Amino acid sequence: MFVSMKDILNDARNGGYAIGAFNIVNYITSKAVIDASEKLGVPVILQTSVKTVKQIGTDEFIDFLRPLADKAGVGVCVHLDHCTDVDFAKKCIDAGWSSIMYDGSKLSLEENIKNTNEVKKYIGNRDISLEGEIGSIVGVEDDIVVNHDEACYAKAEDCKKYLDSTNVDALAPAIGTAHGVYKGEIKLNYDLFKEIDSISPVPLVLHGGTGLSDEMFSKLIDLRAM
Ligand SMILES: [Zn+2]
């Protein structure tokens, strides 16, 4: 079943569980992720990076992703991850993605809000969800390289302002996680995650699984109930 991210994330938030997002790069990896999700009976987010989408082509990509999602016995969200380009986000919205992440985390908060709202307005009343990001996730994602400094922790007041000024369906606050191949130490700020969750009307998204243990994931998921 082809779904948007809000279709499955709100249930997850209410039910106290998380949904996995996995980067897929072609038909075989997409099929493998969906097969595994069906076996487990859980919804899943098929994550496409901007670089991969550009390599394959938006129409060519969605042409095989959409039927796979439609046929799946579980909810499958087709998500564009870390898109820093408003025009490319619009292109994927038109092509048929069910979820878009607009990543303006490297911009000023005002510019991030402005661009996020432009993408949201473009989505209009289509059933496509929008995710935003505050703070930078260290490591490497496509061509986005972020080094460890203060920027890797979102400020709660920035998240509040962003959430008050945009109508996003999910928020990714940086709490010290890392993307890709990252050799630095991971210092998660659990209190920050809990604080932002308490002020957020929408589900939070955790980016960057590099170096995280199963226990760390479980602890972050359980914070909501604690
Ligand atoms: Zn990410």
PDB file of C-alpha atoms and ligand atoms in Angstrom:
ATOM      1  CA  MET A   1       0.000   0.000   0.000  1.00  0.00           C
ATOM      2  CA  PHE A   2       1.408   3.347  -1.073  1.00  0.00           C
ATOM      3  CA  VAL A   3       1.200   5.767   1.870  1.00  0.00           C
ATOM      4  CA  SER A   4       2.505   9.144   2.947  1.00  0.00           C
ATOM      5  CA  MET A   5       4.705   9.424   5.995  1.00  0.00           C
ATOM      6  CA  LYS A   6       1.999  11.012   8.135  1.00  0.00           C
ATOM      7  CA  ASP A   7      -0.281   8.044   7.385  1.00  0.00           C
ATOM      8  CA  ILE A   8       2.108   5.747   9.241  1.00  0.00           C
ATOM      9  CA  LEU A   9       4.058   8.061  11.576  1.00  0.00           C
ATOM     10  CA  ASN A  10       1.122   9.359  13.564  1.00  0.00           C
ATOM     11  CA  ASP A  11       0.052   5.791  14.357  1.00  0.00           C
ATOM     12  CA  ALA A  12       3.612   5.010  15.390  1.00  0.00           C
ATOM     13  CA  ARG A  13       3.756   8.009  17.698  1.00  0.00           C
ATOM     14  CA  ASN A  14       0.460   7.097  19.330  1.00  0.00           C
ATOM     15  CA  GLY A  15       1.452   3.448  19.563  1.00  0.00           C
ATOM     16  CA  GLY A  16       4.899   4.072  21.008  1.00  0.00           C
ATOM     17  CA  TYR A  17       6.945   2.505  18.235  1.00  0.00           C
ATOM     18  CA  ALA A  18       9.213   3.739  15.459  1.00  0.00           C
ATOM     19  CA  ILE A  19       9.257   3.069  11.731  1.00  0.00           C
ATOM     20  CA  GLY A  20      12.449   2.210   9.901  1.00  0.00           C
ATOM     21  CA  ALA A  21      13.616   4.180   6.879  1.00  0.00           C
ATOM     22  CA  PHE A  22      16.060   2.470   4.568  1.00  0.00           C
ATOM     23  CA  ASN A  23      17.990   3.927   1.675  1.00  0.00           C
ATOM     24  CA  ILE A  24      17.245   2.118  -1.536  1.00  0.00           C
ATOM     25  CA  VAL A  25      19.178   2.582  -4.746  1.00  0.00           C
ATOM     26  CA  ASN A  26      17.473   0.382  -7.354  1.00  0.00           C
ATOM     27  CA  TYR A  27      14.721  -2.176  -7.923  1.00  0.00           C
ATOM     28  CA  ILE A  28      16.450  -5.014  -6.074  1.00  0.00           C
ATOM     29  CA  THR A  29      17.138  -3.057  -2.892  1.00  0.00           C
ATOM     30  CA  SER A  30      13.593  -1.653  -2.929  1.00  0.00           C
ATOM     31  CA  LYS A  31      12.160  -5.138  -3.305  1.00  0.00           C
ATOM     32  CA  ALA A  32      14.369  -6.471  -0.496  1.00  0.00           C
ATOM     33  CA  VAL A  33      13.244  -3.763   1.951  1.00  0.00           C
ATOM     34  CA  ILE A  34       9.570  -4.296   1.097  1.00  0.00           C
ATOM     35  CA  ASP A  35       9.893  -8.103   1.334  1.00  0.00           C
ATOM     36  CA  ALA A  36      11.469  -7.796   4.788  1.00  0.00           C
ATOM     37  CA  SER A  37       8.738  -5.381   5.933  1.00  0.00           C
ATOM     38  CA  GLU A  38       6.021  -7.723   4.714  1.00  0.00           C
ATOM     39  CA  LYS A  39       7.667 -10.608   6.524  1.00  0.00           C
ATOM     40  CA  LEU A  40       7.682  -8.562   9.737  1.00  0.00           C
ATOM     41  CA  GLY A  41       4.241  -7.086   9.068  1.00  0.00           C
ATOM     42  CA  VAL A  42       5.401  -3.527   9.635  1.00  0.00           C
ATOM     43  CA  PRO A  43       5.154  -0.346   7.562  1.00  0.00           C
ATOM     44  CA  VAL A  44       8.339   1.047   6.081  1.00  0.00           C
ATOM     45  CA  ILE A  45       9.862   4.163   4.578  1.00  0.00           C
ATOM     46  CA  LEU A  46      11.760   3.706   1.310  1.00  0.00           C
ATOM     47  CA  GLN A  47      14.303   6.449   1.429  1.00  0.00           C
ATOM     48  CA  THR A  48      15.713   7.928  -1.769  1.00  0.00           C
ATOM     49  CA  SER A  49      18.641  10.312  -1.721  1.00  0.00           C
ATOM     50  CA  VAL A  50      18.724  13.269  -4.080  1.00  0.00           C
ATOM     51  CA  LYS A  51      21.849  11.900  -5.735  1.00  0.00           C
ATOM     52  CA  THR A  52      20.253   8.513  -6.435  1.00  0.00           C
ATOM     53  CA  VAL A  53      17.085  10.107  -7.775  1.00  0.00           C
ATOM     54  CA  LYS A  54      19.125  12.288 -10.103  1.00  0.00           C
ATOM     55  CA  GLN A  55      21.125   9.281 -11.306  1.00  0.00           C
ATOM     56  CA  ILE A  56      18.054   7.162 -12.050  1.00  0.00           C
ATOM     57  CA  GLY A  57      15.678   9.967 -13.062  1.00  0.00           C
ATOM     58  CA  THR A  58      12.492  10.945 -11.234  1.00  0.00           C
ATOM     59  CA  ASP A  59      10.029   9.325 -13.649  1.00  0.00           C
ATOM     60  CA  GLU A  60      12.173   6.213 -14.157  1.00  0.00           C
ATOM     61  CA  PHE A  61      12.509   5.797 -10.378  1.00  0.00           C
ATOM     62  CA  ILE A  62       8.840   6.240  -9.498  1.00  0.00           C
ATOM     63  CA  ASP A  63       7.821   3.982 -12.404  1.00  0.00           C
ATOM     64  CA  PHE A  64       9.162   0.942 -10.565  1.00  0.00           C
ATOM     65  CA  LEU A  65       8.760   2.193  -6.984  1.00  0.00           C
ATOM     66  CA  ARG A  66       5.062   2.965  -7.209  1.00  0.00           C
ATOM     67  CA  PRO A  67       3.904  -0.510  -8.363  1.00  0.00           C
ATOM     68  CA  LEU A  68       6.115  -2.147  -5.714  1.00  0.00           C
ATOM     69  CA  ALA A  69       4.531   0.045  -3.025  1.00  0.00           C
ATOM     70  CA  ASP A  70       0.997  -0.442  -4.373  1.00  0.00           C
ATOM     71  CA  LYS A  71       1.330  -4.220  -4.311  1.00  0.00           C
ATOM     72  CA  ALA A  72       2.878  -4.396  -0.832  1.00  0.00           C
ATOM     73  CA  GLY A  73       0.828  -5.858   1.999  1.00  0.00           C
ATOM     74  CA  VAL A  74       2.169  -3.179   4.360  1.00  0.00           C
ATOM     75  CA  GLY A  75       2.282   0.618   4.181  1.00  0.00           C
ATOM     76  CA  VAL A  76       5.187   1.780   2.029  1.00  0.00           C
ATOM     77  CA  CYS A  77       6.169   5.424   2.000  1.00  0.00           C
ATOM     78  CA  VAL A  78       8.335   6.700  -0.868  1.00  0.00           C
ATOM     79  CA  HIS A  79      10.428   9.426   0.690  1.00  0.00           C
ATOM     80  CA  LEU A  80      12.859  11.983  -0.721  1.00  0.00           C
ATOM     81  CA  ASP A  81      15.533  12.494   1.900  1.00  0.00           C
ATOM     82  CA  HIS A  82      17.577  15.621   2.666  1.00  0.00           C
ATOM     83  CA  CYS A  83      16.521  17.708  -0.288  1.00  0.00           C
ATOM     84  CA  THR A  84      18.187  21.118  -0.003  1.00  0.00           C
ATOM     85  CA  ASP A  85      16.824  22.329  -3.349  1.00  0.00           C
ATOM     86  CA  VAL A  86      13.264  23.659  -3.352  1.00  0.00           C
ATOM     87  CA  ASP A  87      12.889  23.186  -7.114  1.00  0.00           C
ATOM     88  CA  PHE A  88      14.025  19.570  -6.978  1.00  0.00           C
ATOM     89  CA  ALA A  89      11.593  18.928  -4.109  1.00  0.00           C
ATOM     90  CA  LYS A  90       8.809  20.288  -6.329  1.00  0.00           C
ATOM     91  CA  LYS A  91       9.920  18.030  -9.156  1.00  0.00           C
ATOM     92  CA  CYS A  92       9.622  14.935  -6.936  1.00  0.00           C
ATOM     93  CA  ILE A  93       6.254  16.138  -5.604  1.00  0.00           C
ATOM     94  CA  ASP A  94       4.973  16.291  -9.178  1.00  0.00           C
ATOM     95  CA  ALA A  95       6.596  12.968 -10.090  1.00  0.00           C
ATOM     96  CA  GLY A  96       4.699  11.131  -7.345  1.00  0.00           C
ATOM     97  CA  TRP A  97       6.769  10.858  -4.155  1.00  0.00           C
ATOM     98  CA  SER A  98       4.554  10.468  -1.064  1.00  0.00           C
ATOM     99  CA  SER A  99       6.928  12.188   1.310  1.00  0.00           C
ATOM    100  CA  ILE A 100       9.483  14.969   1.034  1.00  0.00           C
ATOM    101  CA  MET A 101      12.167  16.113   3.409  1.00  0.00           C
ATOM    102  CA  TYR A 102      13.128  19.688   2.817  1.00  0.00           C
ATOM    103  CA  ASP A 103      16.491  20.185   4.525  1.00  0.00           C
ATOM    104  CA  GLY A 104      17.176  23.846   5.173  1.00  0.00           C
ATOM    105  CA  SER A 105      19.173  23.107   8.298  1.00  0.00           C
ATOM    106  CA  LYS A 106      22.276  24.844   6.963  1.00  0.00           C
ATOM    107  CA  LEU A 107      20.374  28.073   6.299  1.00  0.00           C
ATOM    108  CA  SER A 108      19.299  30.689   8.798  1.00  0.00           C
ATOM    109  CA  LEU A 109      16.157  29.714  10.689  1.00  0.00           C
ATOM    110  CA  GLU A 110      14.201  32.398   8.815  1.00  0.00           C
ATOM    111  CA  GLU A 111      15.293  31.121   5.399  1.00  0.00           C
ATOM    112  CA  ASN A 112      14.657  27.533   6.451  1.00  0.00           C
ATOM    113  CA  ILE A 113      11.110  28.488   7.487  1.00  0.00           C
ATOM    114  CA  LYS A 114      10.530  30.436   4.281  1.00  0.00           C
ATOM    115  CA  ASN A 115      11.652  27.596   2.008  1.00  0.00           C
ATOM    116  CA  THR A 116       9.824  24.961   4.041  1.00  0.00           C
ATOM    117  CA  ASN A 117       6.623  26.960   3.662  1.00  0.00           C
ATOM    118  CA  GLU A 118       7.200  27.277  -0.066  1.00  0.00           C
ATOM    119  CA  VAL A 119       7.429  23.481  -0.391  1.00  0.00           C
ATOM    120  CA  LYS A 120       4.384  23.016   1.870  1.00  0.00           C
ATOM    121  CA  LYS A 121       2.376  25.458  -0.221  1.00  0.00           C
ATOM    122  CA  TYR A 122       3.393  23.633  -3.395  1.00  0.00           C
ATOM    123  CA  ILE A 123       2.192  20.328  -1.932  1.00  0.00           C
ATOM    124  CA  GLY A 124      -1.165  21.998  -1.291  1.00  0.00           C
ATOM    125  CA  ASN A 125      -3.853  19.459  -0.502  1.00  0.00           C
ATOM    126  CA  ARG A 126      -2.051  16.509  -2.091  1.00  0.00           C
ATOM    127  CA  ASP A 127      -1.545  13.548   0.258  1.00  0.00           C
ATOM    128  CA  ILE A 128       2.195  14.104   0.522  1.00  0.00           C
ATOM    129  CA  SER A 129       3.929  14.659   3.830  1.00  0.00           C
ATOM    130  CA  LEU A 130       6.681  17.140   4.540  1.00  0.00           C
ATOM    131  CA  GLU A 131       9.554  16.703   6.971  1.00  0.00           C
ATOM    132  CA  GLY A 132      11.844  19.499   8.121  1.00  0.00           C
ATOM    133  CA  GLU A 133      15.183  19.583   9.863  1.00  0.00           C
ATOM    134  CA  ILE A 134      16.641  21.729  12.619  1.00  0.00           C
ATOM    135  CA  GLY A 135      20.347  21.459  13.489  1.00  0.00           C
ATOM    136  CA  SER A 136      22.821  19.503  11.415  1.00  0.00           C
ATOM    137  CA  ILE A 137      23.408  15.785  11.498  1.00  0.00           C
ATOM    138  CA  VAL A 138      27.146  15.154  11.359  1.00  0.00           C
ATOM    139  CA  GLY A 139      28.753  12.830   8.838  1.00  0.00           C
ATOM    140  CA  VAL A 140      28.197  12.413   5.118  1.00  0.00           C
ATOM    141  CA  GLU A 141      24.903  12.196   3.235  1.00  0.00           C
ATOM    142  CA  ASP A 142      25.369  12.384  -0.540  1.00  0.00           C
ATOM    143  CA  ASP A 143      27.388  15.567  -0.998  1.00  0.00           C
ATOM    144  CA  ILE A 144      26.391  17.086   2.320  1.00  0.00           C
ATOM    145  CA  VAL A 145      29.312  16.934   4.743  1.00  0.00           C
ATOM    146  CA  VAL A 146      28.859  18.160   8.296  1.00  0.00           C
ATOM    147  CA  ASN A 147      31.576  18.177  10.953  1.00  0.00           C
ATOM    148  CA  HIS A 148      31.027  17.808  14.651  1.00  0.00           C
ATOM    149  CA  ASP A 149      30.419  21.119  16.377  1.00  0.00           C
ATOM    150  CA  GLU A 150      27.616  22.891  18.183  1.00  0.00           C
ATOM    151  CA  ALA A 151      25.473  22.772  15.035  1.00  0.00           C
ATOM    152  CA  CYS A 152      24.954  19.053  15.562  1.00  0.00           C
ATOM    153  CA  TYR A 153      22.477  19.783  18.350  1.00  0.00           C
ATOM    154  CA  ALA A 154      19.181  21.471  17.539  1.00  0.00           C
ATOM    155  CA  LYS A 155      18.086  24.247  19.865  1.00  0.00           C
ATOM    156  CA  ALA A 156      14.685  23.590  21.404  1.00  0.00           C
ATOM    157  CA  GLU A 157      13.639  27.224  20.932  1.00  0.00           C
ATOM    158  CA  ASP A 158      14.512  27.019  17.214  1.00  0.00           C
ATOM    159  CA  CYS A 159      12.400  23.861  16.902  1.00  0.00           C
ATOM    160  CA  LYS A 160       9.510  25.612  18.623  1.00  0.00           C
ATOM    161  CA  LYS A 161       9.732  28.617  16.334  1.00  0.00           C
ATOM    162  CA  TYR A 162      10.052  26.376  13.264  1.00  0.00           C
ATOM    163  CA  LEU A 163       7.071  24.250  14.275  1.00  0.00           C
ATOM    164  CA  ASP A 164       4.985  27.344  15.059  1.00  0.00           C
ATOM    165  CA  SER A 165       5.838  28.913  11.698  1.00  0.00           C
ATOM    166  CA  THR A 166       5.552  25.913   9.378  1.00  0.00           C
ATOM    167  CA  ASN A 167       3.018  23.197   8.925  1.00  0.00           C
ATOM    168  CA  VAL A 168       5.402  20.257   8.655  1.00  0.00           C
ATOM    169  CA  ASP A 169       4.204  16.705   9.281  1.00  0.00           C
ATOM    170  CA  ALA A 170       7.424  15.538  10.915  1.00  0.00           C
ATOM    171  CA  LEU A 171      10.532  17.140  12.381  1.00  0.00           C
ATOM    172  CA  ALA A 172      14.114  15.883  12.401  1.00  0.00           C
ATOM    173  CA  PRO A 173      16.013  17.626  15.197  1.00  0.00           C
ATOM    174  CA  ALA A 174      19.753  16.984  15.337  1.00  0.00           C
ATOM    175  CA  ILE A 175      20.580  15.376  18.693  1.00  0.00           C
ATOM    176  CA  GLY A 176      24.134  14.211  18.037  1.00  0.00           C
ATOM    177  CA  THR A 177      23.606  11.335  15.602  1.00  0.00           C
ATOM    178  CA  ALA A 178      25.753  10.820  12.497  1.00  0.00           C
ATOM    179  CA  HIS A 179      25.182   9.849   8.886  1.00  0.00           C
ATOM    180  CA  GLY A 180      27.201   7.433   6.788  1.00  0.00           C
ATOM    181  CA  VAL A 181      30.819   6.652   7.471  1.00  0.00           C
ATOM    182  CA  TYR A 182      31.640   8.646  10.571  1.00  0.00           C
ATOM    183  CA  LYS A 183      34.464   7.788  12.918  1.00  0.00           C
ATOM    184  CA  GLY A 184      33.893  10.441  15.575  1.00  0.00           C
ATOM    185  CA  GLU A 185      32.288   9.736  18.905  1.00  0.00           C
ATOM    186  CA  ILE A 186      28.475   9.721  19.009  1.00  0.00           C
ATOM    187  CA  LYS A 187      27.125  11.780  21.880  1.00  0.00           C
ATOM    188  CA  LEU A 188      23.360  11.567  21.953  1.00  0.00           C
ATOM    189  CA  ASN A 189      21.444  14.177  23.890  1.00  0.00           C
ATOM    190  CA  TYR A 190      18.464  12.185  25.172  1.00  0.00           C
ATOM    191  CA  ASP A 191      17.142  15.059  27.286  1.00  0.00           C
ATOM    192  CA  LEU A 192      17.084  17.329  24.257  1.00  0.00           C
ATOM    193  CA  PHE A 193      15.173  14.726  22.242  1.00  0.00           C
ATOM    194  CA  LYS A 194      12.627  14.353  25.036  1.00  0.00           C
ATOM    195  CA  GLU A 195      12.289  18.111  25.436  1.00  0.00           C
ATOM    196  CA  ILE A 196      11.722  18.680  21.707  1.00  0.00           C
ATOM    197  CA  ASP A 197       9.265  15.795  21.574  1.00  0.00           C
ATOM    198  CA  SER A 198       7.275  17.378  24.400  1.00  0.00           C
ATOM    199  CA  ILE A 199       6.839  20.639  22.485  1.00  0.00           C
ATOM    200  CA  SER A 200       6.309  19.069  19.060  1.00  0.00           C
ATOM    201  CA  PRO A 201       2.776  18.485  17.776  1.00  0.00           C
ATOM    202  CA  VAL A 202       4.223  16.201  15.067  1.00  0.00           C
ATOM    203  CA  PRO A 203       6.298  13.007  15.227  1.00  0.00           C
ATOM    204  CA  LEU A 204      10.064  13.335  15.462  1.00  0.00           C
ATOM    205  CA  VAL A 205      12.430  11.723  12.995  1.00  0.00           C
ATOM    206  CA  LEU A 206      15.823  10.386  14.004  1.00  0.00           C
ATOM    207  CA  HIS A 207      18.439  10.662  11.290  1.00  0.00           C
ATOM    208  CA  GLY A 208      21.824   9.015  11.226  1.00  0.00           C
ATOM    209  CA  GLY A 209      22.092   5.499  12.594  1.00  0.00           C
ATOM    210  CA  THR A 210      25.884   5.349  12.415  1.00  0.00           C
ATOM    211  CA  GLY A 211      27.338   3.846  15.570  1.00  0.00           C
ATOM    212  CA  LEU A 212      23.996   3.501  17.356  1.00  0.00           C
ATOM    213  CA  SER A 213      23.285   0.336  19.313  1.00  0.00           C
ATOM    214  CA  ASP A 214      19.907  -1.387  19.529  1.00  0.00           C
ATOM    215  CA  GLU A 215      19.719  -0.126  23.119  1.00  0.00           C
ATOM    216  CA  MET A 216      20.166   3.482  21.990  1.00  0.00           C
ATOM    217  CA  PHE A 217      17.336   3.152  19.482  1.00  0.00           C
ATOM    218  CA  SER A 218      15.091   1.534  22.096  1.00  0.00           C
ATOM    219  CA  LYS A 219      15.876   4.202  24.649  1.00  0.00           C
ATOM    220  CA  LEU A 220      15.017   6.986  22.204  1.00  0.00           C
ATOM    221  CA  ILE A 221      11.730   5.305  21.285  1.00  0.00           C
ATOM    222  CA  ASP A 222      10.855   4.738  24.953  1.00  0.00           C
ATOM    223  CA  LEU A 223      11.594   8.349  25.946  1.00  0.00           C
ATOM    224  CA  ARG A 224       8.114   9.278  24.860  1.00  0.00           C
ATOM    225  CA  ALA A 225       6.502   6.992  27.394  1.00  0.00           C
ATOM    226  CA  MET A 226       8.897   7.893  30.225  1.00  0.00           C
TER     227      MET A 226
HETATM  228 ZN    ZN B   1      19.332  11.861   7.213  1.00  0.00          ZN
END
